[in-house]
Coordinates of C-alpha atoms and ligand atoms in Angstrom, one line a residue:
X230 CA 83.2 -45.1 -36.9
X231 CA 84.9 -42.0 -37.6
X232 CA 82.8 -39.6 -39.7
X233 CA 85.9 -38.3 -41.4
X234 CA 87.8 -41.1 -43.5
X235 CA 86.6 -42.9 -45.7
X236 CA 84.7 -46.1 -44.8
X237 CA 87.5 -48.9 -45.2
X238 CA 86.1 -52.4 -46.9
X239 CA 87.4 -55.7 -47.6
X240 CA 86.3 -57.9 -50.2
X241 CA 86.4 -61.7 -50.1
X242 CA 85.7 -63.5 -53.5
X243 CA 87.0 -62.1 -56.9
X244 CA 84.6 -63.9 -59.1
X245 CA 81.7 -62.3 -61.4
X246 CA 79.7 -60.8 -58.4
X247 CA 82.8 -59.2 -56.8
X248 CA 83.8 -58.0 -60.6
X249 CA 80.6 -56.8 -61.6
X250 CA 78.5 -56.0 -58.5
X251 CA 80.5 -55.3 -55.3
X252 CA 84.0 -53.9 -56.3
X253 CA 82.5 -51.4 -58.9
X254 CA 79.5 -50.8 -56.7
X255 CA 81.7 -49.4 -53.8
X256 CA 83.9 -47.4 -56.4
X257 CA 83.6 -44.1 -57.0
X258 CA 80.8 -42.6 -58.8
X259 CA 81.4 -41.5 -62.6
X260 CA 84.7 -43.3 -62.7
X261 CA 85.3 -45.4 -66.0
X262 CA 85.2 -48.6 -64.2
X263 CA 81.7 -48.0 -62.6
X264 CA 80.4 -46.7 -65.9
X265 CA 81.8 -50.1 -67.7
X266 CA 80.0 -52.7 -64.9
X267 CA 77.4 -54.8 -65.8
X268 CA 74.7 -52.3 -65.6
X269 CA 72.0 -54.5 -63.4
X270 CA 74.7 -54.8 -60.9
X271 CA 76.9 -52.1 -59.9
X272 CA 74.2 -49.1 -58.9
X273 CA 76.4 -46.4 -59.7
X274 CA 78.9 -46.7 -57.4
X275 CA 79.3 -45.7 -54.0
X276 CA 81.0 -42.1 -51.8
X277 CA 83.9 -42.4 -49.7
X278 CA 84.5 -45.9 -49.7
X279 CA 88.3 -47.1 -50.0
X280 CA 88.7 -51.2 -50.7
X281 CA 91.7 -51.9 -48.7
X282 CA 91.9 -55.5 -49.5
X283 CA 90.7 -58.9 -51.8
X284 CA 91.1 -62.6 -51.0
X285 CA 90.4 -65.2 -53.1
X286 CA 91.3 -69.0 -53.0
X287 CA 92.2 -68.3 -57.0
X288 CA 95.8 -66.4 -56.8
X289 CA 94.7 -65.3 -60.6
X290 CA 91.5 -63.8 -59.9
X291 CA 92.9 -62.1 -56.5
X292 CA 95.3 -60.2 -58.6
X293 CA 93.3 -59.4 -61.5
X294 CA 90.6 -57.9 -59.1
X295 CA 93.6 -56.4 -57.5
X296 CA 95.3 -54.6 -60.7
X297 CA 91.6 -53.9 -62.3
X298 CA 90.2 -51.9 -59.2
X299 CA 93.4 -50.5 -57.7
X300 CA 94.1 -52.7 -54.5
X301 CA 97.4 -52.9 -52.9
X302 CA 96.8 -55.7 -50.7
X303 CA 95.9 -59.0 -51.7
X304 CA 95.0 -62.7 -49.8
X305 CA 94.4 -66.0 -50.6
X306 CA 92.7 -66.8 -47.4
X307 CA 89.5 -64.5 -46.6
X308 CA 90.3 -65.5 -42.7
X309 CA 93.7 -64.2 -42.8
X310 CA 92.6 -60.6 -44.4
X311 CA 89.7 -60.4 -41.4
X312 CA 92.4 -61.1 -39.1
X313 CA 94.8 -58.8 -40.3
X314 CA 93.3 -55.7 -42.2
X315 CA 92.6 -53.3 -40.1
X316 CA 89.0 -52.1 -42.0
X317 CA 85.1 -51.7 -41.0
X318 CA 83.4 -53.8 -42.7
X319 CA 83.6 -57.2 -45.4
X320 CA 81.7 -58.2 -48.3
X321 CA 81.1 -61.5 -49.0
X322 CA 81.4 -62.9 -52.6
X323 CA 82.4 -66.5 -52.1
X324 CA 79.9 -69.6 -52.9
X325 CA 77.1 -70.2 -50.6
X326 CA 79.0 -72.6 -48.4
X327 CA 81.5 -70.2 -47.4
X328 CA 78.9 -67.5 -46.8
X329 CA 78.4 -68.2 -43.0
X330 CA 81.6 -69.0 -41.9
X331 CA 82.8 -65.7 -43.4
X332 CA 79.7 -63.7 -42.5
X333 CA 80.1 -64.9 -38.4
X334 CA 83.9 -64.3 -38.4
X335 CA 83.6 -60.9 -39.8
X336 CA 81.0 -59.9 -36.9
X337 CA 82.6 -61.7 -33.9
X338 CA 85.8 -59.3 -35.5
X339 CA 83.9 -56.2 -35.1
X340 CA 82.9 -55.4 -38.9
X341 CA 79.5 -55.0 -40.8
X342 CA 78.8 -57.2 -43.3
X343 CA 77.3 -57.5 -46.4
X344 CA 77.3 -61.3 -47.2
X345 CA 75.9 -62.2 -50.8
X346 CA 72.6 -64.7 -51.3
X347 CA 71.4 -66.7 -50.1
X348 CA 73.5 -66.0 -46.9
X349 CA 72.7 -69.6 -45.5
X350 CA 72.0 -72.8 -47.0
X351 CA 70.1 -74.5 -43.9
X352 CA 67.8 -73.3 -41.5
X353 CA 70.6 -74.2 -38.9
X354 CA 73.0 -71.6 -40.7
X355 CA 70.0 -69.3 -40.5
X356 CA 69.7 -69.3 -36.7
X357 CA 73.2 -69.1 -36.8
X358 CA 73.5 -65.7 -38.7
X359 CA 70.6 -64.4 -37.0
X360 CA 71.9 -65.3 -33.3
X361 CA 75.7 -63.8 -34.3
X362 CA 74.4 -60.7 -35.9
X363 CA 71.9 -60.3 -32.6
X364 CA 75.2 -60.8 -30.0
X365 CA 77.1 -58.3 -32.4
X366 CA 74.5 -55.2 -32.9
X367 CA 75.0 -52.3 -34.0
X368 CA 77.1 -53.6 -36.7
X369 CA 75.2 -53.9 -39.9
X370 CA 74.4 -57.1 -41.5
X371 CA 72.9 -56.9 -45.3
X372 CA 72.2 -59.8 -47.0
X373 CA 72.8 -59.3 -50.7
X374 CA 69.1 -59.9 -52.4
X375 CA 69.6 -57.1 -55.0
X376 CA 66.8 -56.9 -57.2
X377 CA 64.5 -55.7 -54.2
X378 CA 66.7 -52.3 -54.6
X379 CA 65.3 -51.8 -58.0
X380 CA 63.6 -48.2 -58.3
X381 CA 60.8 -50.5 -60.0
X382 CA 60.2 -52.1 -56.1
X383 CA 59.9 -48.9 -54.8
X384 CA 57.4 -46.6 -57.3
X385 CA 55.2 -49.9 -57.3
X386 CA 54.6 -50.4 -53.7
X387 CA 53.9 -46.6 -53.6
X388 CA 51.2 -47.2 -56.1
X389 CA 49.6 -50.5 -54.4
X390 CA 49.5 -48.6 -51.3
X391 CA 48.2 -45.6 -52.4
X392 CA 45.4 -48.2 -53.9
X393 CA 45.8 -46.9 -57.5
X394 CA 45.0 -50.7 -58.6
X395 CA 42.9 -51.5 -56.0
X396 CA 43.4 -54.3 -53.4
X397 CA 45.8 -56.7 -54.8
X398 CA 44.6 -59.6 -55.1
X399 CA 46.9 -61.8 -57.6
X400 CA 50.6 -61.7 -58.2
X401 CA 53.1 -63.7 -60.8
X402 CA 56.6 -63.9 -60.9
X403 CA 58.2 -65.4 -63.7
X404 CA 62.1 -65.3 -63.6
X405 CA 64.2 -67.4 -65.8
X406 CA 67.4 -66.9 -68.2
X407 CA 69.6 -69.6 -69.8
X408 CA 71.1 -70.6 -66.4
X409 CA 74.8 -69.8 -64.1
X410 CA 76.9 -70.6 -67.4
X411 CA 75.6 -67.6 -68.9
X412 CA 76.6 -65.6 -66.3
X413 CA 80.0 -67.4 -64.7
X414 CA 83.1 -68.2 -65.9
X415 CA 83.2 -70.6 -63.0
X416 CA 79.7 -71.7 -62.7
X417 CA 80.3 -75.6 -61.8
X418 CA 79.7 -75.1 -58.3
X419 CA 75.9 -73.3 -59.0
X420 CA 74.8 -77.2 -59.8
X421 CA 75.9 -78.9 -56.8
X422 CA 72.8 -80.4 -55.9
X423 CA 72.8 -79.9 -52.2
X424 CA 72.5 -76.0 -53.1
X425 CA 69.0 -76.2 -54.5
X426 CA 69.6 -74.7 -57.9
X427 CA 67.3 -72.3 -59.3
X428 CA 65.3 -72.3 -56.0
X429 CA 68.0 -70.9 -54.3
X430 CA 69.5 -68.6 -56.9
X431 CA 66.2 -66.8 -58.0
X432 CA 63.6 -68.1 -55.4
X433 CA 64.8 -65.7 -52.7
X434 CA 65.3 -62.4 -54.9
X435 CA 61.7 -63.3 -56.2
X436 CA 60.1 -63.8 -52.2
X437 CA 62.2 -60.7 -50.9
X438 CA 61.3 -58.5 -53.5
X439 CA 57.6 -59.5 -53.7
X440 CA 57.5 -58.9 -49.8
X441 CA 58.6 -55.4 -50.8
X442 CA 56.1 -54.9 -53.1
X443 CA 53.3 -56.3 -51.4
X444 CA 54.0 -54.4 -48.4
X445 CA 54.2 -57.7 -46.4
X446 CA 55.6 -60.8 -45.3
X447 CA 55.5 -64.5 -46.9
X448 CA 53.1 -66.6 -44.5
X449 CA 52.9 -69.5 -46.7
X450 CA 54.5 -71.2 -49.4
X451 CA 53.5 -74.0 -51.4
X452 CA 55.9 -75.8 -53.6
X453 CA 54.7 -77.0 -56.8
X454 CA 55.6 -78.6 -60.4
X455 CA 59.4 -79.1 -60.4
X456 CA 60.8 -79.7 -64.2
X457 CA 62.2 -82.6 -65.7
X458 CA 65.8 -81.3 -64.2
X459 CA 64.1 -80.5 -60.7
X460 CA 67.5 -78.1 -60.1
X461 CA 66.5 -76.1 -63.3
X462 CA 62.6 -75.3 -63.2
X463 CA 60.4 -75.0 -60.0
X464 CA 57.4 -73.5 -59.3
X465 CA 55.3 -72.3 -56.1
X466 CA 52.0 -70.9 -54.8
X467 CA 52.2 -68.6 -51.8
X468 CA 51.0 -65.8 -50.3
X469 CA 52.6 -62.9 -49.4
X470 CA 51.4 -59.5 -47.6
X471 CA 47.7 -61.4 -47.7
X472 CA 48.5 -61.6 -52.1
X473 CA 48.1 -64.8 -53.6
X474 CA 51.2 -65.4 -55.8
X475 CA 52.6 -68.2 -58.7
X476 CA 56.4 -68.1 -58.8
X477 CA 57.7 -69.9 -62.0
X478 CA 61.4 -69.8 -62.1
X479 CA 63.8 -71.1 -65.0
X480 CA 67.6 -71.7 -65.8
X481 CA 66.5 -73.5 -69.0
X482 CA 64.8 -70.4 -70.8
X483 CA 65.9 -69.3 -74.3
X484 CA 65.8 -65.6 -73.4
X485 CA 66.0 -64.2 -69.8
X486 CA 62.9 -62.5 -68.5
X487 CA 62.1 -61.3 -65.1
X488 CA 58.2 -60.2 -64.9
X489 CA 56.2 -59.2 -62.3
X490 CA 52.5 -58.5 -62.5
X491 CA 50.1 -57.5 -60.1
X492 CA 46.0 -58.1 -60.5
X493 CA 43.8 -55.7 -58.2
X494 CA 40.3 -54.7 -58.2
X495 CA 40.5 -51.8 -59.8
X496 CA 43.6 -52.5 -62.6
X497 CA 47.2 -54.4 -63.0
X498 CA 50.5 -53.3 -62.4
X499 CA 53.2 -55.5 -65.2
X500 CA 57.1 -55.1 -64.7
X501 CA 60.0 -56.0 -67.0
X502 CA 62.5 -56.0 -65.1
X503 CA 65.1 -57.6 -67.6
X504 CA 67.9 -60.5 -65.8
X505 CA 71.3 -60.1 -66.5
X506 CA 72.3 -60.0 -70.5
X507 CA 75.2 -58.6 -70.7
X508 CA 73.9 -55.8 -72.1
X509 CA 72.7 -52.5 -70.9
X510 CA 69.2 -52.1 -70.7
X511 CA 66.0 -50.3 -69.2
X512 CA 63.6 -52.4 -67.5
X513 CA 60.1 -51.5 -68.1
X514 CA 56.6 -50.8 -66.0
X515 CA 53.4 -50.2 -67.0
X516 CA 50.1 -49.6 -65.1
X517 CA 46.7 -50.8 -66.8
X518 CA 43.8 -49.2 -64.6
X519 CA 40.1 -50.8 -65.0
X520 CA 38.4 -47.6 -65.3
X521 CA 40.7 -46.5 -68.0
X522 CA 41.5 -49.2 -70.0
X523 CA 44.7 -48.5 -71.9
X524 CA 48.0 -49.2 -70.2
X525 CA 50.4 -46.4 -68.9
X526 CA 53.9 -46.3 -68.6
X527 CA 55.4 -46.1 -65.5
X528 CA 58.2 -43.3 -64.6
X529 CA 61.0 -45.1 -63.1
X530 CA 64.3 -43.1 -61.8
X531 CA 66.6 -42.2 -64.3
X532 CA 69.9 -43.3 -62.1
X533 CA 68.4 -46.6 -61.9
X534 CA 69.8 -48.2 -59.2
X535 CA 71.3 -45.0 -57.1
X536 CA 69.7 -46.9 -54.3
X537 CA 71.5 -50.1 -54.4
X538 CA 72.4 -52.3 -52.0
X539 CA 76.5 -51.3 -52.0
X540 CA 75.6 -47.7 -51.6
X541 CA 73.0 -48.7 -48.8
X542 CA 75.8 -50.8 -47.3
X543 CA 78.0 -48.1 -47.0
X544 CA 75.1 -45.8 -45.7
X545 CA 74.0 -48.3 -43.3
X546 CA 77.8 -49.1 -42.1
X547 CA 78.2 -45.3 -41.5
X548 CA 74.8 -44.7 -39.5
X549 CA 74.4 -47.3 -37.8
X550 CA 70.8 -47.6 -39.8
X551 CA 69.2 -51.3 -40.5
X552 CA 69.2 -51.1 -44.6
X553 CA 66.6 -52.7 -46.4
X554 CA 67.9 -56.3 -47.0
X555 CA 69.0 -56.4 -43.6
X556 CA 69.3 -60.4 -42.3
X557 CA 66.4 -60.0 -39.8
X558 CA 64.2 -58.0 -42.7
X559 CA 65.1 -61.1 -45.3
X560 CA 64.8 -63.6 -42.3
X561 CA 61.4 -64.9 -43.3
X562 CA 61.6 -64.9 -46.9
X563 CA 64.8 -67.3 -46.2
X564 CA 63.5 -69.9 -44.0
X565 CA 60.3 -69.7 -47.3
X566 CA 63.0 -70.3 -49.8
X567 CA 64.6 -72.8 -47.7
X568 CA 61.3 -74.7 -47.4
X569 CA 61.2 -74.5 -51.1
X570 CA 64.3 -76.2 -51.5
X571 CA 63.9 -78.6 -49.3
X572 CA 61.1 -80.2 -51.6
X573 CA 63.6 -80.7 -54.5
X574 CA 62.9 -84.0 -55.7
X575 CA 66.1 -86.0 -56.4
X576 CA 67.3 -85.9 -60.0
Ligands
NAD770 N1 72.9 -60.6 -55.7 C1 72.9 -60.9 -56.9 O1 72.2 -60.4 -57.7 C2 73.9 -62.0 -57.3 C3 74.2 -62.2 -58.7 C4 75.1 -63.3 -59.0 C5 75.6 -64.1 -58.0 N2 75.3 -63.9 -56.7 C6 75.8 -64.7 -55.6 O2 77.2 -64.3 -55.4 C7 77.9 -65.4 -54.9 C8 79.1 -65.6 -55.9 O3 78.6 -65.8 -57.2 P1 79.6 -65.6 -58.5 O4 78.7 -65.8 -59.6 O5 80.4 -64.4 -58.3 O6 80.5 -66.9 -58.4 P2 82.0 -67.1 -59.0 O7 82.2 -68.6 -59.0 O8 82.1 -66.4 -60.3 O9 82.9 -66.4 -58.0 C9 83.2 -67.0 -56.7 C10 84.6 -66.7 -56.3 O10 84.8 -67.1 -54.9 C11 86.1 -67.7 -54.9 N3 86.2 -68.6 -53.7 C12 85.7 -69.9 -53.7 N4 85.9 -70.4 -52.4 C13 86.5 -69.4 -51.7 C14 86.9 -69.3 -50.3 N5 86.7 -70.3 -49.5 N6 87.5 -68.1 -49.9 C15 87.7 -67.1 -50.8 N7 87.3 -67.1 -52.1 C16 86.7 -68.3 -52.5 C17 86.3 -68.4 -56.2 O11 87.6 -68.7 -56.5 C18 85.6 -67.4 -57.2 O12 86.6 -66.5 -57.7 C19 77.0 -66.6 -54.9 O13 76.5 -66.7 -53.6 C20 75.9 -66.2 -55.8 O14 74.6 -66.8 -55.5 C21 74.4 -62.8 -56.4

């Protein structure tokens, strides 16, 4: 594209993800409306990005996305603004089961996308994104598993390979919050069984950024104990980057909590990373080394998120560069997460 205008994007889906996450996330930096977005989310905006157009199959929340974020042009069918917006690239905010059809019709049309998790719902709509984004290189093709853009990712995986803990040997993830309701106004749709609940909402942002900060990929995942609702509490063994890891995920929890912690020979790594509360926050990491004994806080970036995967998007659109969460670098951690689901007992 054209180094000299601004990168032209199209969003499709006004609901919370759009309104907190992608449409301040590819405003402009230090404006009011990036500084009032859910803080978890919207990574600090993004340079030289103009959104040209929103679709939405709600008329109300097209045009409230519309007026809030300055849009002139609005749709209520995401195919008719790929078809006629001239633009480089879509984001895609919808439910999982439009996330394919959108995400193949934007790159058969020419434009990068960044399509939100969990990008595919089957292994058959895997091989399908996967195959379309091959026939369609160089366009970029992010899948939207955010947390494994936090800063936190990033100064731990430094540490673990630098050895400052050791070999790591144990990992435990334990993500849970009060579940969707909390989060969406329009949440209905997170419980339709066939979409695997909490395993498919939290299981993949726990795999992808564990494979982050492991250094390595999933090569086997074993599901365990599901809970009493089998959609709202699951729990798997599996090892990742040679790291034998517990996953415990919850939509039932009475406070959310997102912790990672890492065992090695020679110490433990603990995050906090802190789910979505509504409220601004600083996640927390602390490194507890064997030799020393007392635990040490970590320094983690003061723009938190200045590496987020909007800002990457835009990056990656412009250069032509893979990005981090790109669909053949979350590939594997997908077809894990899809295994995981497919051992859901029925309710
Ligand atoms: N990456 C993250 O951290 C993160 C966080 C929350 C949600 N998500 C994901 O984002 C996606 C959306 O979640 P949400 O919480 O914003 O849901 P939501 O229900 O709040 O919003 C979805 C919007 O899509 C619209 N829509 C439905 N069908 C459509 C269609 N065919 N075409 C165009 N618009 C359509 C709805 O009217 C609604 O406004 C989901 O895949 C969810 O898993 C990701």
């Amino acid at each position: 594209m054209a180094e000299s205008r601004a990168l032209r994007i199209g969003i499709i889906g006004c609901g919370q993800v759009a309104m907190q996450g992608a449409l301040p996330g590819l405003s402009r930096p230090g404006s009011d409306i990036v500084q009032d977005a859910a803080p978890f989310l919207s990574f600090g905006g993004a340079e030289d990005v103009e959104i040209v157009a929103v679709a939405d199959t709600d008329p109300g929340r097209a045009a409230a996305a519309a007026s809030r974020f300055g849009i002139g042009s609005i749709y209520l069918d995401g195919f008719e603004l790929l078809d006629q917006v001239p633009m480089d690239a879509v984001v895609i905010c919808t439910p999982p089961r439009f996330h394919l059809g959108y995400a193949c019709a934007g790159l058969e049309r020419g434009l990068s996308v960044l399509v939100e998790k969990p990008a595919s719902t089957s292994a058959r709509e895997l091989d399908r994104l996967t195959s379309t984004r091959a026939a369609h290189r160089p366009q970029s093709c992010l899948v939207n598993a955010s947390w494994a853009y936090h800063p936190a990712v990033a100064v731990t995986a430094g540490l673990i390979t630098r050895g400052e803990i050791g070999i790591a040997r144990q990992a435990e993830v334990v993500f849970e919050h009060g579940g969707p309701q909390d989060w969406s106004p329009n949440a209905a749709w997170y419980r339709d069984t066939e979409l695997g609940g909490v395993v498919t909402d939290l299981g993949l942002h726990s795999l992808v950024l564990l494979e982050n900060v492991l250094g390595g990929p999933t090569t086997e995942l074993r599901p365990g104990a599901f809970g009493p609702d089998p959609l709202e509490r699951a729990q798997a063994d599996a090892t990742i980057g040679g790291t034998a890891v517990r996953i415990s995920l919850g939509w039932d929890a009475p406070s959310p909590r997102f912790i990672v912690s890492i065992a090695g020979d020679d110490g433990e790594i603990v995050l906090s990373l802190i789910p979505w509360t509504g409220k601004p926050h600083r996640p927390t990491a602390q490194i507890q080394r064997s030799s020393s004994g007392e635990p040490v806080a970590l320094e983690l970036p003061a723009e938190s998120y200045a590496g987020g995967p909007y800002r990457q998007f835009a990056t990656s659109v412009r250069t032509g560069t893979a990005g981090l969460t790109d669909i053949d670098a979350v590939a594997n951690a997908l077809s894990f997460m899809l295994k995981w689901k497919s051992a859901i007992p029925a309710a």
